[in-house]
Amino acid sequence: MTQGFPGTMPNAYQPGKGNLPPEDEALVARRARALGPAYRLFYETPVHLVRGDGVWLYDTAGKAYLDTYNNVASVGHCHPHVVAATARQSAIFASHTRYLHEGVLTYAERLLAHFPAELSHVMFTCTGSEANDLAFRIARAHTGGTGFIVTENAYHGVTYAIAGMSPSLGAGVDLGEHVRVVPAPRSGADTGAEFAAGVQAAIREMQRHGIKPAALIVDTVFSSDGVFTDPAGFLQPAVQAIRAAGGLFIADEVQPGFGRTGAAMWGFQRHGLMPDMVSLGKPMGNGYPVAGLVIQPQVIEAFGSKARYFNTFGGNAVAAATALAVLEVVENEQLMDNARNVGAAFAEGLRGLAKDHAALGELRAVGLFLGQDIVDDAGQPDATRASQIVNRLREEGVLISATGPKGHVLKIRPPLVFSHDNVAFFLDRLERVLSSV
Amino acid sequence: MTQGFPGTMPNAYQPGKGNLPPEDEALVARRARALGPAYRLFYETPVHLVRGDGVWLYDTAGKAYLDTYNNVASVGHCHPHVVAATARQSAIFASHTRYLHEGVLTYAERLLAHFPAELSHVMFTCTGSEANDLAFRIARAHTGGTGFIVTENAYHGVTYAIAGMSPSLGAGVDLGEHVRVVPAPRSGADTGAEFAAGVQAAIREMQRHGIKPAALIVDTVFSSDGVFTDPAGFLQPAVQAIRAAGGLFIADEVQPGFGRTGAAMWGFQRHGLMPDMVSLGKPMGNGYPVAGLVIQPQVIEAFGSKARYFNTFGGNAVAAATALAVLEVVENEQLMDNARNVGAAFAEGLRGLAKDHAALGELRAVGLFLGQDIVDDAGQPDATRASQIVNRLREEGVLISATGPKGHVLKIRPPLVFSHDNVAFFLDRLERVLSSV
């Protein structure tokens, strides 16, 4: 089994297992032949999807799945305003940032208006990995340090430098020589002090080896660690600690960003923090490959004085038009408010179900990002049961996955257009499933 | 001035210089405010483009520019077949490779059909940088080595690891500790032996320091080194040398790939080589951010046995549909043949002009990739004159740029739909310009 120990991928398909129709078995075989051994599918029996519309995905047989997992299509699959923007700009001009074009500036300014005034520059990449990789380069240039601190099951991306800062990729992927891991936050009264103590210990250990700290980087909802959101503000002492040691604080907002927490556009704002850099990704283009890094000007000075940065596709005219359309939908459809309201009802519904179902342990949630622990009858983490729930929900037409170092946390992260009816549908299907696991 | 020494960017705009209309000055100011100090514009007076169509680009005043530079829009700006594919699939489904979807497989198989049978796997990324970064990780896993060899003015990308293998980014960007640079190929009778001798020296130097070689990576037309294409086959001894030392050969086809050389779909084929890995980028999606890495199966085994690879946007359904449309245009419009035929006429035309214009030195060209040395009256490299030509051509409605460690090589790299009439237009404008520099 794949669940239950750090570094393996929760909810990964095991080739040769599952109950696939012949046409899907054929696709699995074609994947192995053409894409090779490093690709993974979700689920005991992979889903073969062909169409998306809002919060719904459809397979080849026309079966509908409620998408309660995919945060990329944050404003809903195939949102017509976004699709139209991509199509329109693709037909006009798609070139890069070494010619003058107003589109990238209009978007940059609209995006930066959602940040505190101190965070006044944005650089565009195509992926969150590239954004974090650029943050890595800039942090080294600004601080002269080489040491980076990440949480024990963090995921920040797949470039060489950033895979080396992503322990969730497993023991087969080496961490960077100057990377130190700290315990993820724990729920409880002392969350902030405990997390800061871990960061301080890592700083001391680095310094003892002659390594100058460059930065602490965290996903501000700690998605891959199992979702840790409360109490708001608990990150402050850890950030003070890294700054006291001359390092920067990088907020990885690829997961919580663009309003998902319902409390603010960015997860760091819930914690009352002012990051040195903020990385953005997945939901930014609702599926179009666009990402970015927002930076305080003095932080980019050293890098900018000696290096140029050019990302051929990053910030191209189509990327800018698409991302602007996404931002307009987030604003105009008030999706941050929706995330807060529907997310609160979602959490309340799960807590209600937990009264009757011992499998539902602690719930950690903010807006439309929910981490639901699955436990055994003795209250201990149960990755096998979590996997059963994920796979049974798939049969019932609901898509989620699992996360955390033990793989026992249901990761619930729907498009932000999720409705109260969608929550009711989810809870109904979950209740059915819980009676059978 | 920016030209004339290694690492600076040829044809970069110098803020405060140039003769911009007020509305463009305003855009330049907005760029500095929003995008920060690491962005660059082309030209003494930047071009403000708003529309593209085939080989033509248009500025705000409606002035047309013949695009003789942008290899991203390889099948022509806003090609209707490609635009339609992007729009159609964006409206249907855009999700990732952890669900089954036939689109990515159809494209993968169609793409791999253009490779020798040994190169049978492809992995998808969003950028050429990510493709080379993945190759870096795979080469280390397969060989157990850490040493990489690149040419002296190579450019392979902007991630931390790959910027460290891109000396063309300049002295402000550190090379990787285990990266060694070798002289670029030189024209002449012993091109192959000389280049291999450099590689062998680098291998010996690495080994003397206890560094195990992992790979030699080259752009198979050596774009940023100044374009070195002949004689076909000259790369063979260098590849034999790296393999004899236990290292891999990685062909970076981001520039020459997809038929540009006219001789073959990939630059390595002109040299009669079988690479271990081949990285693809820029022209693959005609502007849509899609890239990839083609691999021999035994090379990915070690990496695949211990690591998974997931690129959220890489190989998504829209990327696959768009890239397939591009490949269909390359095939159906026989653009490789066009690159060969029109490229030959282009080279012949330049050689004709050179008889009357001493500024035109050596020409190195294959298909629609041409590197034209600009020299002074004594026949020495002249970056200032090259810059004058580039900027005067811009005034005459023709876009190109300069390259090479000395910045004195005109880089001519038009969309592959370039016609004989387009060549005639270019030569006419170049002749006008040459009489004034």
Tab-separated table of C-alpha atoms in Angstrom, chain B residues 202-419:
chain	number	residue	atom	x	y	z
B	202	ALA	CA	37.026	19.564	-19.021
B	203	ILE	CA	36.443	15.890	-18.200
B	204	ARG	CA	40.053	15.465	-17.077
B	205	GLU	CA	39.894	18.615	-14.977
B	206	MET	CA	36.652	17.432	-13.317
B	207	GLN	CA	38.068	14.014	-12.592
B	208	ARG	CA	41.244	15.585	-11.155
B	209	HIS	CA	38.954	17.277	-8.619
B	210	GLY	CA	37.070	14.086	-7.849
B	211	ILE	CA	33.954	15.152	-9.756
B	212	LYS	CA	32.200	12.418	-11.711
B	213	PRO	CA	30.879	13.669	-15.077
B	214	ALA	CA	27.096	13.534	-15.446
B	215	ALA	CA	26.493	15.066	-18.866
B	216	LEU	CA	27.471	17.251	-21.771
B	217	ILE	CA	24.582	19.483	-22.781
B	218	VAL	CA	24.604	21.571	-25.949
B	219	ASP	CA	22.185	23.542	-28.054
B	220	THR	CA	22.765	21.678	-31.312
B	221	VAL	CA	22.988	24.950	-33.278
B	222	PHE	CA	24.879	26.824	-30.527
B	223	SER	CA	22.560	29.830	-30.788
B	224	SER	CA	23.857	31.977	-27.955
B	225	ASP	CA	27.474	31.128	-28.795
B	226	GLY	CA	26.925	32.764	-32.172
B	227	VAL	CA	25.364	29.939	-34.277
B	228	PHE	CA	27.702	27.091	-35.221
B	229	THR	CA	26.193	24.568	-37.552
B	230	ASP	CA	28.832	23.018	-39.784
B	231	PRO	CA	30.147	20.650	-40.796
B	232	ALA	CA	27.196	18.382	-39.945
B	233	GLY	CA	28.548	15.584	-37.779
B	234	PHE	CA	31.217	17.637	-35.991
B	235	LEU	CA	29.603	16.934	-32.600
B	236	GLN	CA	30.304	13.201	-32.738
B	237	PRO	CA	33.785	13.076	-31.166
B	238	ALA	CA	32.684	15.239	-28.221
B	239	VAL	CA	29.712	12.963	-27.573
B	240	GLN	CA	31.978	9.928	-27.708
B	241	ALA	CA	34.239	11.608	-25.157
B	242	ILE	CA	31.513	12.302	-22.588
B	243	ARG	CA	30.143	8.765	-22.966
B	244	ALA	CA	33.586	7.244	-22.531
B	245	ALA	CA	33.741	9.112	-19.215
B	246	GLY	CA	30.377	7.683	-18.102
B	247	GLY	CA	28.384	10.824	-18.807
B	248	LEU	CA	25.263	11.413	-20.876
B	249	PHE	CA	24.674	13.554	-23.935
B	250	ILE	CA	21.728	15.945	-23.678
B	251	ALA	CA	20.600	17.685	-26.860
B	252	ASP	CA	18.947	21.019	-26.107
B	253	GLU	CA	16.563	21.369	-29.055
B	254	VAL	CA	14.671	24.387	-27.717
B	255	GLN	CA	16.191	26.496	-30.508
B	256	PRO	CA	16.793	24.126	-33.457
B	257	GLY	CA	13.884	21.739	-32.862
B	258	PHE	CA	10.623	21.240	-34.761
B	259	GLY	CA	12.176	21.450	-38.201
B	260	ARG	CA	13.941	24.799	-38.081
B	261	THR	CA	17.198	23.464	-39.542
B	262	GLY	CA	15.358	22.180	-42.609
B	263	ALA	CA	17.576	19.120	-42.559
B	264	ALA	CA	15.656	17.182	-39.912
B	265	MET	CA	13.121	17.712	-37.170
B	266	TRP	CA	15.925	17.899	-34.593
B	267	GLY	CA	19.387	19.402	-34.733
B	268	PHE	CA	21.041	16.277	-33.304
B	269	GLN	CA	19.935	14.297	-36.375
B	270	ARG	CA	22.060	16.523	-38.630
B	271	HIS	CA	25.029	15.414	-36.549
B	272	GLY	CA	24.135	11.716	-36.806
B	273	LEU	CA	23.780	11.443	-33.020
B	274	MET	CA	21.579	9.510	-30.631
B	275	PRO	CA	21.163	11.639	-27.483
B	276	ASP	CA	20.257	10.194	-24.104
B	277	MET	CA	17.804	13.043	-23.552
B	278	VAL	CA	16.380	15.786	-25.746
B	279	SER	CA	14.845	18.956	-24.334
B	280	LEU	CA	12.112	20.800	-26.220
B	281	GLY	CA	10.597	24.214	-25.684
B	282	LYS	CA	9.839	27.524	-27.357
B	283	PRO	CA	8.135	26.606	-30.665
B	284	MET	CA	6.309	23.557	-29.262
B	285	GLY	CA	3.039	25.415	-28.516
B	286	ASN	CA	3.533	28.455	-30.808
B	287	GLY	CA	3.307	30.666	-27.696
B	288	TYR	CA	1.293	28.457	-25.342
B	289	PRO	CA	3.595	27.482	-22.422
B	290	VAL	CA	4.395	23.855	-23.145
B	291	ALA	CA	7.752	22.081	-23.241
B	292	GLY	CA	9.098	18.593	-22.726
B	293	LEU	CA	11.915	16.142	-22.322
B	294	VAL	CA	12.329	13.085	-24.565
B	295	ILE	CA	14.290	10.267	-22.944
B	296	GLN	CA	15.713	6.832	-23.577
B	297	PRO	CA	13.954	4.420	-21.172
B	298	GLN	CA	17.076	3.088	-19.426
B	299	VAL	CA	18.099	6.682	-18.624
B	300	ILE	CA	14.918	7.426	-16.664
B	301	GLU	CA	14.901	4.074	-14.816
B	302	ALA	CA	16.928	5.170	-11.775
B	303	PHE	CA	15.002	8.415	-11.412
B	304	GLY	CA	11.633	6.715	-11.916
B	305	SER	CA	12.392	4.024	-9.356
B	306	LYS	CA	12.792	6.507	-6.543
B	307	ALA	CA	11.056	9.723	-7.568
B	308	ARG	CA	7.755	10.739	-9.070
B	309	TYR	CA	7.366	13.755	-11.321
B	310	PHE	CA	4.299	15.930	-11.497
B	311	ASN	CA	4.065	19.253	-13.255
B	312	THR	CA	0.598	20.673	-12.556
B	313	PHE	CA	0.161	22.376	-15.922
B	314	GLY	CA	2.619	20.226	-17.893
B	315	GLY	CA	0.810	18.078	-20.427
B	316	ASN	CA	-2.622	19.370	-19.445
B	317	ALA	CA	-5.389	18.821	-21.984
B	318	VAL	CA	-5.130	22.326	-23.484
B	319	ALA	CA	-1.338	22.127	-23.735
B	320	ALA	CA	-1.634	18.787	-25.511
B	321	ALA	CA	-4.325	19.990	-27.925
B	322	THR	CA	-2.355	23.142	-28.718
B	323	ALA	CA	0.947	21.346	-29.229
B	324	LEU	CA	-0.761	18.744	-31.415
B	325	ALA	CA	-2.181	21.524	-33.592
B	326	VAL	CA	1.307	23.025	-33.939
B	327	LEU	CA	2.754	19.661	-34.954
B	328	GLU	CA	-0.040	19.199	-37.494
B	329	VAL	CA	0.793	22.558	-39.061
B	330	VAL	CA	4.512	21.716	-39.197
B	331	GLU	CA	3.618	18.458	-40.953
B	332	ASN	CA	0.762	19.619	-43.183
B	333	GLU	CA	2.362	22.860	-44.336
B	334	GLN	CA	5.697	21.058	-44.804
B	335	LEU	CA	7.488	23.709	-42.809
B	336	MET	CA	10.703	21.723	-42.544
B	337	ASP	CA	10.966	21.738	-46.327
B	338	ASN	CA	10.115	25.431	-46.321
B	339	ALA	CA	12.837	26.092	-43.759
B	340	ARG	CA	15.341	24.297	-45.986
B	341	ASN	CA	14.321	25.968	-49.227
B	342	VAL	CA	13.713	29.492	-47.996
B	343	GLY	CA	16.668	29.234	-45.620
B	344	ALA	CA	18.984	28.339	-48.514
B	345	ALA	CA	17.768	31.347	-50.511
B	346	PHE	CA	18.176	33.538	-47.437
B	347	ALA	CA	21.788	32.440	-46.980
B	348	GLU	CA	22.512	32.887	-50.678
B	349	GLY	CA	21.059	36.385	-50.563
B	350	LEU	CA	23.196	37.349	-47.569
B	351	ARG	CA	26.325	35.975	-49.234
B	352	GLY	CA	25.450	38.034	-52.299
B	353	LEU	CA	25.133	41.228	-50.232
B	354	ALA	CA	28.424	40.458	-48.497
B	355	LYS	CA	30.263	40.917	-51.778
B	356	ASP	CA	29.401	44.614	-51.680
B	357	HIS	CA	29.356	45.208	-47.940
B	358	ALA	CA	32.447	44.673	-45.846
B	359	ALA	CA	30.359	44.760	-42.664
B	360	LEU	CA	29.043	41.286	-43.469
B	361	GLY	CA	31.621	38.750	-42.267
B	362	GLU	CA	31.226	35.021	-41.921
B	363	LEU	CA	27.734	33.595	-42.282
B	364	ARG	CA	26.829	30.385	-40.476
B	365	ALA	CA	23.409	29.076	-41.343
B	366	VAL	CA	21.229	26.022	-41.499
B	367	GLY	CA	17.618	26.222	-42.632
B	368	LEU	CA	15.946	29.220	-41.024
B	369	PHE	CA	18.605	29.716	-38.354
B	370	LEU	CA	21.246	32.169	-39.534
B	371	GLY	CA	24.148	33.762	-37.705
B	372	GLN	CA	25.723	36.623	-39.632
B	373	ASP	CA	28.972	38.057	-38.234
B	374	ILE	CA	29.269	41.837	-38.360
B	375	VAL	CA	32.815	43.081	-38.682
B	376	ASP	CA	34.643	46.371	-38.863
B	377	ASP	CA	36.619	47.527	-41.870
B	378	ALA	CA	39.584	45.484	-40.646
B	379	GLY	CA	37.423	42.353	-40.497
B	380	GLN	CA	37.256	42.252	-36.689
B	381	PRO	CA	34.068	41.570	-34.704
B	382	ASP	CA	32.121	44.821	-34.368
B	383	ALA	CA	29.301	44.734	-31.815
B	384	THR	CA	28.618	48.455	-32.140
B	385	ARG	CA	27.993	48.109	-35.849
B	386	ALA	CA	25.843	45.014	-35.218
B	387	SER	CA	23.774	47.027	-32.764
B	388	GLN	CA	23.404	49.846	-35.286
B	389	ILE	CA	22.190	47.392	-37.904
B	390	VAL	CA	19.691	45.792	-35.508
B	391	ASN	CA	18.295	49.180	-34.493
B	392	ARG	CA	18.216	50.610	-38.001
B	393	LEU	CA	16.406	47.501	-39.244
B	394	ARG	CA	13.806	48.062	-36.541
B	395	GLU	CA	13.210	51.538	-38.004
B	396	GLU	CA	12.916	49.964	-41.435
B	397	GLY	CA	10.251	47.548	-40.172
B	398	VAL	CA	12.345	44.418	-39.654
B	399	LEU	CA	12.894	42.724	-36.282
B	400	ILE	CA	16.070	40.765	-35.511
B	401	SER	CA	18.576	40.770	-32.652
B	402	ALA	CA	22.246	40.060	-31.959
B	403	THR	CA	23.987	37.227	-30.127
B	404	GLY	CA	27.343	35.624	-29.341
B	405	PRO	CA	29.828	36.364	-26.552
B	406	LYS	CA	30.894	39.548	-28.307
B	407	GLY	CA	27.372	40.547	-29.385
B	408	HIS	CA	28.475	40.946	-33.010
B	409	VAL	CA	26.429	38.159	-34.589
B	410	LEU	CA	23.073	38.979	-36.172
B	411	LYS	CA	20.632	36.330	-34.951
B	412	ILE	CA	18.137	35.642	-37.729
B	413	ARG	CA	15.471	33.151	-36.748
B	414	PRO	CA	12.079	33.872	-38.332
B	415	PRO	CA	8.841	31.911	-38.083
B	416	LEU	CA	9.079	28.829	-40.314
B	417	VAL	CA	6.314	30.122	-42.598
B	418	PHE	CA	8.795	32.703	-43.898
B	419	SER	CA	8.540	33.061	-47.687
